[in-house]
Coordinates of C-alpha atoms in Angstrom, one line a residue:
M1 CA 87.5 174.7 139.3
N2 CA 88.4 176.0 136.1
K3 CA 92.6 177.0 135.7
F4 CA 91.7 180.9 136.0
R5 CA 90.3 180.0 139.8
S6 CA 92.3 177.3 140.5
R7 CA 95.6 180.2 140.1
F8 CA 93.8 182.6 141.7
L9 CA 92.3 180.9 144.4
F10 CA 96.1 180.0 144.4
A11 CA 97.6 182.8 144.3
L12 CA 95.0 183.8 147.4
I13 CA 96.3 181.1 149.9
T14 CA 99.7 181.6 148.7
L15 CA 100.0 184.7 149.7
I16 CA 97.4 185.0 152.7
I17 CA 99.9 181.5 154.5
A18 CA 102.9 183.7 153.6
V19 CA 100.4 187.1 155.8
L20 CA 99.0 184.8 158.6
V21 CA 103.6 183.0 158.7
G22 CA 104.5 186.3 158.7
L23 CA 102.5 188.2 161.4
G24 CA 102.6 184.8 163.5
L25 CA 106.2 185.6 163.7
L26 CA 106.1 189.0 164.3
L27 CA 103.4 188.4 167.0
G28 CA 105.3 185.6 168.2
Q29 CA 109.1 187.7 167.9
I30 CA 106.8 190.4 170.0
F31 CA 105.6 188.6 172.6
N32 CA 108.9 186.5 172.9
N33 CA 110.7 190.5 173.8
Y34 CA 107.5 191.4 175.9
Y35 CA 108.1 188.4 178.8
M36 CA 111.5 188.1 177.7
N37 CA 111.8 192.4 179.4
A38 CA 109.8 191.0 181.8
F39 CA 111.6 188.7 183.4
K40 CA 114.6 190.8 182.7
D41 CA 112.3 193.3 184.4
R42 CA 111.7 191.2 187.1
M43 CA 114.9 190.2 188.8
E44 CA 116.4 193.6 187.9
R45 CA 113.4 194.7 190.5
D46 CA 114.4 191.4 192.4
A47 CA 118.1 192.2 192.7
K48 CA 117.1 196.5 193.9
L49 CA 114.5 194.9 196.8
V50 CA 118.0 192.2 197.5
K51 CA 120.2 195.3 197.6
F52 CA 117.4 197.1 199.5
L53 CA 117.1 194.5 202.4
I54 CA 121.5 194.4 202.8
G55 CA 121.2 198.3 203.5
E56 CA 118.4 198.1 205.9
E57 CA 119.0 194.9 207.8
G58 CA 123.3 194.9 207.1
K59 CA 125.5 191.8 206.9
N60 CA 126.2 191.0 210.5
S61 CA 122.8 190.9 211.2
E62 CA 121.9 187.5 212.5
S63 CA 117.8 187.4 210.3
Y64 CA 119.7 188.0 207.4
P65 CA 120.3 184.6 205.8
N66 CA 117.1 183.9 207.7
L67 CA 114.8 186.5 204.9
L68 CA 117.9 185.6 201.9
T69 CA 116.2 182.3 201.8
D70 CA 113.7 183.4 202.5
L71 CA 113.1 186.0 199.8
S72 CA 115.0 182.8 197.0
H73 CA 111.8 180.8 197.2
T74 CA 110.0 184.0 197.2
I75 CA 111.4 185.3 194.5
H76 CA 112.6 181.0 192.9
S77 CA 115.9 182.5 192.8
D78 CA 119.2 181.5 193.8
I79 CA 121.1 184.8 195.7
F80 CA 125.1 185.4 195.8
I81 CA 126.5 188.1 197.8
L82 CA 130.4 188.5 196.5
D83 CA 132.5 190.6 198.0
K84 CA 134.7 193.9 196.2
N85 CA 137.2 191.1 195.7
R86 CA 134.7 189.0 193.9
K87 CA 134.9 185.9 196.2
I88 CA 131.0 184.7 197.5
D89 CA 130.0 185.7 201.2
F90 CA 127.0 184.5 200.7
S91 CA 124.8 181.9 198.7
I92 CA 121.6 180.6 198.1
G93 CA 119.8 178.2 196.1
D94 CA 119.5 174.7 194.9
H95 CA 120.3 174.7 190.7
S96 CA 123.6 174.6 189.1
Y97 CA 125.2 176.7 187.2
D98 CA 128.8 177.6 185.6
E99 CA 131.7 179.1 187.6
S100 CA 134.1 180.1 184.8
L101 CA 131.1 181.2 183.0
I102 CA 130.1 184.4 186.5
K103 CA 133.5 184.2 187.0
S104 CA 134.0 185.4 183.3
Q105 CA 131.2 188.0 183.1
L106 CA 132.2 189.1 186.2
A107 CA 135.2 190.1 185.0
Q108 CA 133.5 191.8 181.5
F109 CA 131.5 194.0 183.8
D110 CA 131.5 197.1 183.5
Y111 CA 130.4 199.2 187.4
S112 CA 129.2 201.7 186.0
K113 CA 126.8 201.1 185.0
E114 CA 123.6 199.2 187.8
G115 CA 123.4 196.2 186.9
F116 CA 123.4 194.1 183.7
H117 CA 122.5 190.8 182.4
F118 CA 123.6 187.6 181.1
S119 CA 122.6 184.2 180.4
D120 CA 123.1 180.4 180.8
P121 CA 121.7 177.7 177.8
K122 CA 124.3 174.6 179.4
N123 CA 121.9 175.0 183.0
E124 CA 119.4 177.0 181.7
L125 CA 119.7 180.7 184.0
S126 CA 119.9 183.8 183.7
Y127 CA 121.8 186.4 185.8
Y128 CA 121.3 189.9 186.1
I129 CA 124.6 191.5 188.1
L130 CA 124.1 194.2 190.6
P131 CA 126.8 196.3 191.9
I132 CA 125.9 197.7 196.1
I133 CA 128.4 201.1 196.1
A134 CA 128.7 203.1 199.4
N135 CA 131.6 206.5 198.9
G136 CA 132.4 205.8 195.5
H137 CA 134.0 202.2 195.6
I138 CA 131.8 198.8 195.1
T139 CA 131.7 197.0 198.8
N140 CA 129.0 193.8 197.2
I141 CA 128.2 192.3 194.3
I142 CA 124.5 190.4 194.3
L143 CA 123.6 188.6 191.6
L144 CA 120.8 186.5 190.7
A145 CA 120.1 183.8 188.7
A146 CA 116.3 182.2 188.7
P147 CA 115.8 179.2 185.8
I148 CA 114.0 180.3 182.2
D149 CA 112.1 176.7 182.3
S150 CA 109.3 179.6 183.3
L151 CA 109.6 181.6 180.0
Q152 CA 110.2 179.0 177.9
K153 CA 106.5 178.1 179.4
V154 CA 105.3 180.6 178.5
N155 CA 107.1 180.7 175.0
Q156 CA 105.9 177.6 173.8
Q157 CA 101.5 178.5 175.5
M158 CA 102.4 181.5 173.4
W159 CA 103.4 179.7 170.1
M160 CA 100.8 177.7 170.6
V161 CA 97.9 179.7 170.8
L162 CA 99.3 182.3 167.5
V163 CA 99.8 178.8 166.4
A164 CA 95.9 178.3 167.0
S165 CA 94.2 181.6 166.5
L166 CA 96.3 182.0 162.9
G167 CA 94.9 178.7 161.9
L168 CA 91.3 179.0 162.2
A169 CA 91.6 182.7 160.6
F170 CA 93.3 181.0 157.9
I171 CA 90.4 178.1 157.7
V172 CA 88.4 181.4 158.3
I173 CA 89.7 183.0 155.7
V174 CA 90.3 180.6 152.8
L175 CA 86.4 179.5 153.2
L176 CA 84.9 182.4 152.0
G177 CA 88.3 182.8 150.4
F178 CA 86.4 180.0 147.6
R179 CA 82.9 181.7 148.4
I180 CA 83.9 184.9 147.4
T181 CA 86.1 184.3 144.1
A182 CA 83.4 181.0 143.4
Q183 CA 80.5 184.5 143.2
Y184 CA 83.2 186.7 141.3
T185 CA 84.8 184.0 139.2
K186 CA 82.3 182.5 137.9
P187 CA 80.6 185.1 136.2
I188 CA 84.2 185.0 134.8
E189 CA 84.9 181.6 133.3
S190 CA 81.1 181.9 131.4
A191 CA 82.8 184.9 130.3
T192 CA 85.4 183.6 129.1
K193 CA 84.3 180.5 127.7
V194 CA 81.4 182.7 125.6
A195 CA 84.1 184.4 124.0
I196 CA 86.4 181.8 123.3
E197 CA 82.9 179.9 122.1
L198 CA 83.0 183.3 120.4
A199 CA 86.8 183.1 118.9
K200 CA 85.9 180.1 117.6
G201 CA 82.7 181.3 115.5
N202 CA 80.5 179.9 117.6
Y203 CA 77.6 183.0 118.2
K204 CA 74.6 181.1 119.5
A205 CA 76.9 181.0 123.0
R206 CA 75.1 183.0 126.1
T207 CA 76.4 184.0 129.5
Y208 CA 74.5 184.6 132.1
E209 CA 73.8 188.1 133.3
D210 CA 73.6 187.6 137.1
H211 CA 74.2 190.2 138.4
L212 CA 74.3 194.0 138.4
D213 CA 78.2 194.5 139.7
E214 CA 81.2 195.0 137.0
T215 CA 80.8 191.2 136.2
G216 CA 77.1 191.2 135.6
M217 CA 77.9 194.5 133.1
L218 CA 80.8 192.2 131.8
S219 CA 78.6 189.6 131.4
Q220 CA 75.7 191.5 130.2
S221 CA 78.0 193.7 127.3
I222 CA 79.5 190.4 125.9
N223 CA 76.2 188.7 125.3
I224 CA 75.1 192.1 123.6
L225 CA 78.5 191.8 120.9
A226 CA 77.8 187.8 120.8
R227 CA 74.3 188.6 118.6
N228 CA 75.7 191.1 117.1
L229 CA 78.5 189.4 116.5
Q230 CA 75.3 186.6 115.5
D231 CA 73.5 189.5 113.1
M232 CA 76.6 190.2 111.5
T233 CA 77.1 187.0 110.7
R234 CA 74.1 186.1 109.3
A235 CA 73.4 189.4 107.6
Q236 CA 77.2 188.1 106.0
E237 CA 76.3 185.0 105.3
M238 CA 72.8 185.3 103.1
Q239 CA 74.8 188.1 100.9
Q240 CA 77.1 186.0 100.6
D241 CA 75.0 183.0 99.3
R242 CA 73.2 186.0 97.5
L243 CA 76.5 186.3 96.0
Q244 CA 77.6 183.1 94.9
T245 CA 74.4 182.8 93.5
L246 CA 74.8 185.3 91.4
I247 CA 78.3 184.2 90.2
E248 CA 77.6 180.6 89.5
N249 CA 74.5 181.1 88.3
M250 CA 74.2 184.0 85.9
G251 CA 74.1 183.4 82.0
S252 CA 77.9 184.3 81.3
G253 CA 81.8 183.1 82.7
L254 CA 83.1 186.0 85.0
I255 CA 86.7 185.3 86.6
L256 CA 88.0 187.3 88.9
I257 CA 92.2 188.6 89.9
D258 CA 93.9 189.5 92.1
G259 CA 96.1 192.5 92.2
R260 CA 98.9 190.2 91.8
G261 CA 97.7 187.8 89.8
Y262 CA 96.2 186.0 90.8
V263 CA 92.8 183.8 90.0
N264 CA 91.0 183.8 93.0
L265 CA 87.5 183.4 91.6
V266 CA 86.1 180.6 87.9
N267 CA 82.2 180.9 88.2
R268 CA 80.7 177.8 86.9
A269 CA 79.3 179.0 84.2
Y270 CA 82.9 179.8 82.5
K271 CA 83.5 175.7 83.7
E272 CA 81.4 174.3 81.9
I273 CA 81.7 177.1 78.7
F274 CA 85.5 176.6 78.9
E275 CA 85.4 172.6 79.7
I276 CA 87.7 172.9 82.6
K277 CA 87.9 172.0 86.2
S278 CA 89.1 174.9 89.4
V279 CA 91.9 173.3 89.6
D280 CA 93.3 174.6 86.4
F281 CA 92.5 177.6 87.3
L282 CA 92.1 178.8 90.9
Y283 CA 95.8 180.5 92.4
Q284 CA 97.1 180.3 89.7
L285 CA 99.0 182.7 87.5
Y286 CA 96.6 184.4 84.2
Y287 CA 100.3 183.9 82.0
D288 CA 99.5 180.2 83.0
A289 CA 96.0 179.5 83.6
F290 CA 94.6 181.1 80.2
K291 CA 95.8 179.0 77.0
H292 CA 94.3 182.0 74.3
Q293 CA 97.1 184.5 73.8
E294 CA 93.9 186.5 73.2
I295 CA 92.8 186.7 77.2
I296 CA 96.3 187.4 78.3
D297 CA 96.5 190.6 76.1
I298 CA 92.9 192.3 77.1
I299 CA 94.3 191.0 80.7
E300 CA 98.0 193.1 79.8
E301 CA 95.9 196.1 78.8
I302 CA 93.9 197.0 82.0
F303 CA 96.5 195.8 84.7
M304 CA 99.0 198.4 81.6
T305 CA 96.0 200.8 81.1
E306 CA 93.4 201.3 84.3
V307 CA 90.5 201.2 82.3
K308 CA 87.9 198.7 81.4
V309 CA 88.0 196.8 77.2
R310 CA 85.3 195.2 75.7
R311 CA 86.4 193.1 72.7
Q312 CA 84.7 190.5 71.0
L313 CA 86.9 187.1 70.4
H314 CA 87.0 184.0 68.1
I315 CA 87.8 181.0 70.1
P316 CA 88.6 177.4 69.1
I317 CA 87.7 175.7 72.3
K318 CA 88.5 172.0 71.2
I319 CA 87.1 171.4 68.0
E320 CA 84.2 173.8 67.2
R321 CA 85.0 177.9 67.2
R322 CA 83.1 180.4 69.9
H323 CA 82.9 184.2 69.4
F324 CA 82.9 185.4 73.4
E325 CA 81.8 189.3 73.6
V326 CA 84.6 189.3 76.5
Y327 CA 84.7 192.5 79.3
G328 CA 87.3 193.3 81.4
A329 CA 87.5 196.0 83.9
P330 CA 89.6 197.2 86.8
I331 CA 89.1 196.6 90.3
I332 CA 89.5 199.7 92.3
G333 CA 89.2 200.6 96.6
M334 CA 87.4 203.5 98.0
N335 CA 92.0 205.1 98.0
D336 CA 92.4 204.4 94.8
E337 CA 93.7 201.1 96.1
W338 CA 94.6 198.9 93.2
K339 CA 92.1 195.3 93.7
G340 CA 92.5 193.0 90.5
I341 CA 90.3 193.0 86.9
V342 CA 87.1 191.0 86.7
L343 CA 86.6 189.6 83.2
V344 CA 83.6 188.1 82.2
F345 CA 82.8 186.4 79.2
H346 CA 79.3 186.7 76.9
D347 CA 79.1 183.6 75.0
I348 CA 77.6 185.0 71.6
T349 CA 77.8 182.3 69.7
E350 CA 74.3 181.8 69.1
L351 CA 73.4 185.0 68.3
K352 CA 76.5 185.1 65.4
K353 CA 74.9 182.3 64.3
L354 CA 71.9 183.0 63.7
E355 CA 73.1 186.5 63.0
Q356 CA 74.7 184.4 59.6
M357 CA 70.9 182.9 59.2
R358 CA 69.1 185.9 58.9
K359 CA 71.9 186.5 56.4
D360 CA 71.5 183.3 54.9
F361 CA 67.6 182.8 54.5
V362 CA 67.7 186.8 53.2
A363 CA 69.9 186.3 50.8
N364 CA 68.2 183.0 50.2
V365 CA 64.9 183.9 50.1
S366 CA 66.6 186.2 47.1
H367 CA 68.6 184.1 45.2
E368 CA 65.3 181.8 45.1
L369 CA 62.8 184.2 44.6
K370 CA 64.7 185.9 41.6
T371 CA 65.5 182.7 39.6
P372 CA 61.2 182.1 39.0
I373 CA 60.0 186.0 39.1
T374 CA 63.0 186.1 36.5
S375 CA 61.9 182.9 34.1
I376 CA 58.1 184.1 34.8
K377 CA 59.1 188.2 34.1
G378 CA 60.8 188.0 30.2
F379 CA 59.2 184.8 29.3
S380 CA 55.6 186.6 29.6
E381 CA 58.1 190.0 28.3
T382 CA 59.0 187.7 25.1
L383 CA 54.8 186.9 24.5
L384 CA 54.1 190.4 25.2
D385 CA 56.6 191.3 22.5
G386 CA 55.2 189.1 20.1
A387 CA 55.1 185.5 20.2
L388 CA 51.8 184.5 21.5
S389 CA 51.3 184.6 17.2
D390 CA 53.8 181.2 17.4
E391 CA 51.2 179.1 19.2
E392 CA 53.7 175.8 19.8
T393 CA 56.7 178.6 20.7
A394 CA 53.2 180.0 22.7
E395 CA 52.8 176.6 24.5
Y396 CA 56.0 176.7 25.8
F397 CA 56.7 179.8 27.0
L398 CA 53.3 179.7 28.9
A399 CA 54.4 175.9 30.8
I400 CA 57.8 177.1 31.3
I401 CA 55.5 180.3 33.4
L402 CA 53.6 178.1 35.1
K403 CA 56.3 175.6 36.7
E404 CA 58.0 178.6 38.1
S405 CA 54.9 179.6 39.8
D406 CA 54.4 175.9 41.1
R407 CA 57.7 176.9 42.0
L408 CA 57.1 180.0 43.4
Q409 CA 54.2 178.7 45.1
T410 CA 55.5 175.9 46.2
L411 CA 57.6 178.4 48.5
I412 CA 55.9 180.2 49.9
Q413 CA 53.8 177.4 51.0
D414 CA 57.7 176.2 52.4
L415 CA 58.6 179.2 54.6
L416 CA 54.8 179.5 55.6
D417 CA 54.6 175.9 57.4
L418 CA 58.7 176.6 58.4
S419 CA 57.3 179.7 59.7
K420 CA 54.4 178.7 61.7
I421 CA 55.6 175.6 63.1
E422 CA 59.0 178.3 65.0
Q423 CA 55.7 180.6 66.2
Q424 CA 55.5 179.5 70.3
G425 CA 51.8 178.9 69.6
F426 CA 52.0 176.7 67.7
E427 CA 50.2 173.0 68.4
L428 CA 50.3 169.7 66.8
S429 CA 46.3 168.0 66.8
F430 CA 47.7 164.2 68.1
R431 CA 46.5 161.2 68.0
H432 CA 46.5 157.7 67.9
C433 CA 48.2 157.1 64.3
D434 CA 49.0 153.9 62.5
L435 CA 52.4 153.7 60.4
R436 CA 51.5 151.3 58.9
E437 CA 48.7 152.7 57.2
I438 CA 51.2 155.8 56.5
F439 CA 53.4 153.9 55.3
E440 CA 51.6 153.0 52.7
E441 CA 49.7 156.1 51.3
I442 CA 53.6 157.5 50.8
H443 CA 54.1 154.2 49.2
I444 CA 51.8 154.4 46.8
L445 CA 52.0 157.9 46.1
L446 CA 55.8 158.2 45.3
K447 CA 55.7 154.7 43.6
S448 CA 55.4 156.1 40.8
K449 CA 58.5 159.1 40.9
A450 CA 60.7 155.8 41.9
I451 CA 59.3 153.4 39.2
E452 CA 59.8 157.1 36.4
K453 CA 63.3 157.2 37.5
E454 CA 63.4 153.8 37.7
L455 CA 65.0 152.7 41.0
E456 CA 63.6 150.2 43.5
L457 CA 61.1 151.2 46.9
S458 CA 61.4 148.9 49.2
V459 CA 59.2 149.8 52.9
N460 CA 59.7 146.7 55.6
L461 CA 57.3 146.8 58.0
P462 CA 56.8 144.8 61.9
E463 CA 53.7 142.3 62.1
S464 CA 53.1 143.9 64.7
D465 CA 50.4 146.9 65.1
L466 CA 52.4 150.5 65.0
F467 CA 50.5 153.0 66.7
I468 CA 52.2 156.0 67.9
M469 CA 50.8 159.2 68.8
G470 CA 51.2 162.3 66.8
D471 CA 49.9 164.5 64.6
L472 CA 48.6 162.6 61.3
Y473 CA 48.8 165.0 58.3
R474 CA 52.5 166.1 59.9
L475 CA 54.1 162.6 60.2
K476 CA 52.6 162.0 56.5
Q477 CA 54.2 165.7 55.9
I478 CA 58.3 164.1 57.8
F479 CA 58.3 160.6 56.0
I480 CA 57.1 162.4 52.6
N481 CA 59.9 165.0 52.5
L482 CA 62.6 162.0 54.2
I483 CA 61.5 159.6 50.9
N484 CA 61.2 162.1 48.1
N485 CA 64.8 163.7 49.2
A486 CA 66.0 159.6 49.4
L487 CA 64.6 159.4 45.4
T488 CA 65.5 162.2 44.6
Y489 CA 69.2 162.7 45.2
T490 CA 69.6 158.3 44.3
P491 CA 70.9 158.1 40.9
K492 CA 69.0 156.1 38.5
G493 CA 69.1 152.6 39.1
G494 CA 69.8 152.7 43.0
T495 CA 67.9 151.6 46.2
V496 CA 65.8 153.6 48.5
W497 CA 64.2 151.6 51.5
V498 CA 61.9 152.1 54.9
N499 CA 62.6 150.1 57.5
V500 CA 60.2 150.1 60.9
E501 CA 61.0 148.4 63.8
N502 CA 59.1 148.0 67.1
H503 CA 60.2 148.6 70.8
S504 CA 58.3 149.0 73.4
E505 CA 58.6 152.5 74.1
Y506 CA 58.8 153.6 70.6
V507 CA 59.2 153.3 66.0
L508 CA 62.1 153.2 65.6
I509 CA 62.3 155.0 61.3
M510 CA 65.5 154.4 59.2
I511 CA 64.8 155.5 55.9
S512 CA 68.0 154.6 53.5
D513 CA 69.2 155.3 50.5
T514 CA 71.9 154.1 47.6
G515 CA 72.9 158.1 46.6
I516 CA 75.9 160.6 46.2
G517 CA 75.7 160.9 49.9
I518 CA 76.9 164.1 52.5
T519 CA 80.3 164.3 53.5
E520 CA 81.2 164.3 57.3
E521 CA 81.3 168.6 56.8
E522 CA 77.9 169.1 55.5
I523 CA 75.7 166.6 57.7
P524 CA 75.5 169.9 60.4
R525 CA 73.8 172.0 58.1
I526 CA 71.4 169.5 56.0
F527 CA 68.8 171.0 58.3
E528 CA 69.4 175.3 57.9
R529 CA 67.3 176.4 55.5
F530 CA 68.2 176.3 51.7
Y531 CA 71.0 174.4 51.9
R532 CA 71.1 172.2 49.8
V533 CA 73.8 169.2 48.8
D534 CA 73.9 168.9 45.1
K535 CA 72.5 172.7 44.0
A536 CA 71.4 171.8 40.5
R537 CA 70.1 169.1 41.3
S538 CA 67.9 170.3 44.3
R539 CA 67.0 173.0 42.7
N540 CA 66.7 171.3 39.0
S541 CA 63.4 168.5 40.9
G542 CA 61.8 171.7 42.3
G543 CA 63.3 172.1 46.2
T544 CA 63.3 174.7 47.8
G545 CA 65.8 173.8 50.6
L546 CA 63.3 173.6 53.4
G547 CA 61.7 170.4 53.8
L548 CA 64.3 169.2 56.0
A549 CA 65.0 171.6 58.6
I550 CA 60.2 172.0 59.0
V551 CA 60.6 168.0 58.8
K552 CA 63.3 168.5 61.6
H553 CA 61.1 171.2 63.4
L554 CA 58.1 168.7 63.0
I555 CA 60.4 165.8 64.6
E556 CA 61.2 168.0 67.3
A557 CA 57.6 168.3 68.4
H558 CA 56.2 165.1 68.4
K559 CA 59.1 165.5 71.0
G560 CA 61.6 163.2 68.7
Q561 CA 64.7 162.7 67.5
I562 CA 66.5 162.8 64.4
S563 CA 69.8 161.0 63.3
V564 CA 72.0 161.6 60.1
R565 CA 74.5 158.1 58.8
S566 CA 75.8 158.7 55.5
E567 CA 78.1 157.8 53.4
I568 CA 80.2 159.4 50.1
N569 CA 78.9 157.0 46.9
K570 CA 77.5 154.6 49.3
G571 CA 74.0 156.5 50.3
T572 CA 72.1 158.0 53.9
T573 CA 70.4 157.2 56.3
F574 CA 67.5 159.6 58.0
T575 CA 66.9 157.6 62.2
V576 CA 64.1 159.2 63.0
K577 CA 62.9 158.0 67.0
L578 CA 58.9 158.1 67.6
Y579 CA 58.1 158.0 71.0
K580 CA 54.6 155.7 72.0
E581 CA 53.2 157.9 74.2
I582 CA 54.5 161.5 74.5
K583 CA 55.3 162.9 77.8

């Protein structure tokens, strides 16, 4: 039994008890008054009967004492006959009485009345005084004294009957109240429990609908409400999940600022781009959260103008500077209510790099093509102008034209190779290749160049087998490029060596030299197209500036890695990691 039913039953029982007690007191008082009035009426009739007998028989009659004695026994009362001076002429009875009380009542008696009652609680007697008046004067006074024990017995019996009847009625009413209360409070209790569960957010809670009355309608309404809330919550959760998934997985950084200037939302992309934590931003004022004045200026501009802003920013993030296209817009509600600002950060660093690479590529290609074409055109014009007659000069000019043509052909071939490698459908012809055989062929091929430059070329191979999965032609192209670069940038008397380490799952190839080295700032750019560390030397050697870009793409196509370590005027080491099995 819950508190509601207990309170209801307590109130009901209290009300029933109050009503029954009040009814009992009322009925007891009514019955008591009824019996008391009946008792007084009987004494009044008995006194009038005595008065009549006295008038009929007369006090001097011989039968007068016997008649009053019989009448006293019949009416169970003591009879006193007093003269006009209030002295007892005749008395009969067995009860003790208080003479002083009788005298005081006689002294107070108004004889204009027919009679009156008074009681003696001490002796448990009730008295009735009736005067006998003749010719306007009192001749005698009749005093009846009757015991009130019979009235008390009747009163006790009456209260016993009332208590028993009202107690039985209380039990019946309480039992019926319990049953009726249970019948009507159970649906309310069930509805209350369901309402509490709904308030807690448990929209799966339901109540029973087993009645067709108002409580049944209440249960049905609560169930309908619960189903509607469950459907709305499910739809809202689905919408929230979709929105959360969209916000968290969008590629651009997103920040939401409320109308007071506090940051309310930071998505995962922004945290990853700027390498920050949620606690550094959430629920902080925007000018405390953001460290870049450019972003703060955009927010303040939107707050002041309430218009959209699109701006490109170049923001430093730790050791690098990145390009962002920032889009900011005010959030205004249906009733022109200011709700805040949304900022979207599009990282366009790669686009800027690609744009710069495109510009550099066009400039470099133009420059690289212009030099040999200019040489070919100039010497051809010179020959046409009459230099052909001089055999020695003509032969020299033709040699230069051939050299520049070879250089132009190499450049075009490298461009074609790079374009082919970068195509999406480019595939390698994988097979088991013997690295030992590859390096032996490369050593023979480049040994003459090393001897020509008075360099030492050393290849150190482990004794174990060196088989890996790869494209034989492309592997040769990779290592010829790297070793040839090492020979090109190593001064006379230097050393170039190749060390190969055989591991269980991969092979490490380290190509080192004692050449001019590469500065730390240039190392990230050496794999860019047409980038040269020593432009004069590479151009004079016939290099195109595309070799390392081709090498990087081919190694990545083999699922390998390449790294560089270098010191100025001490040398450079290229480390290539190739897996024995392509995963």
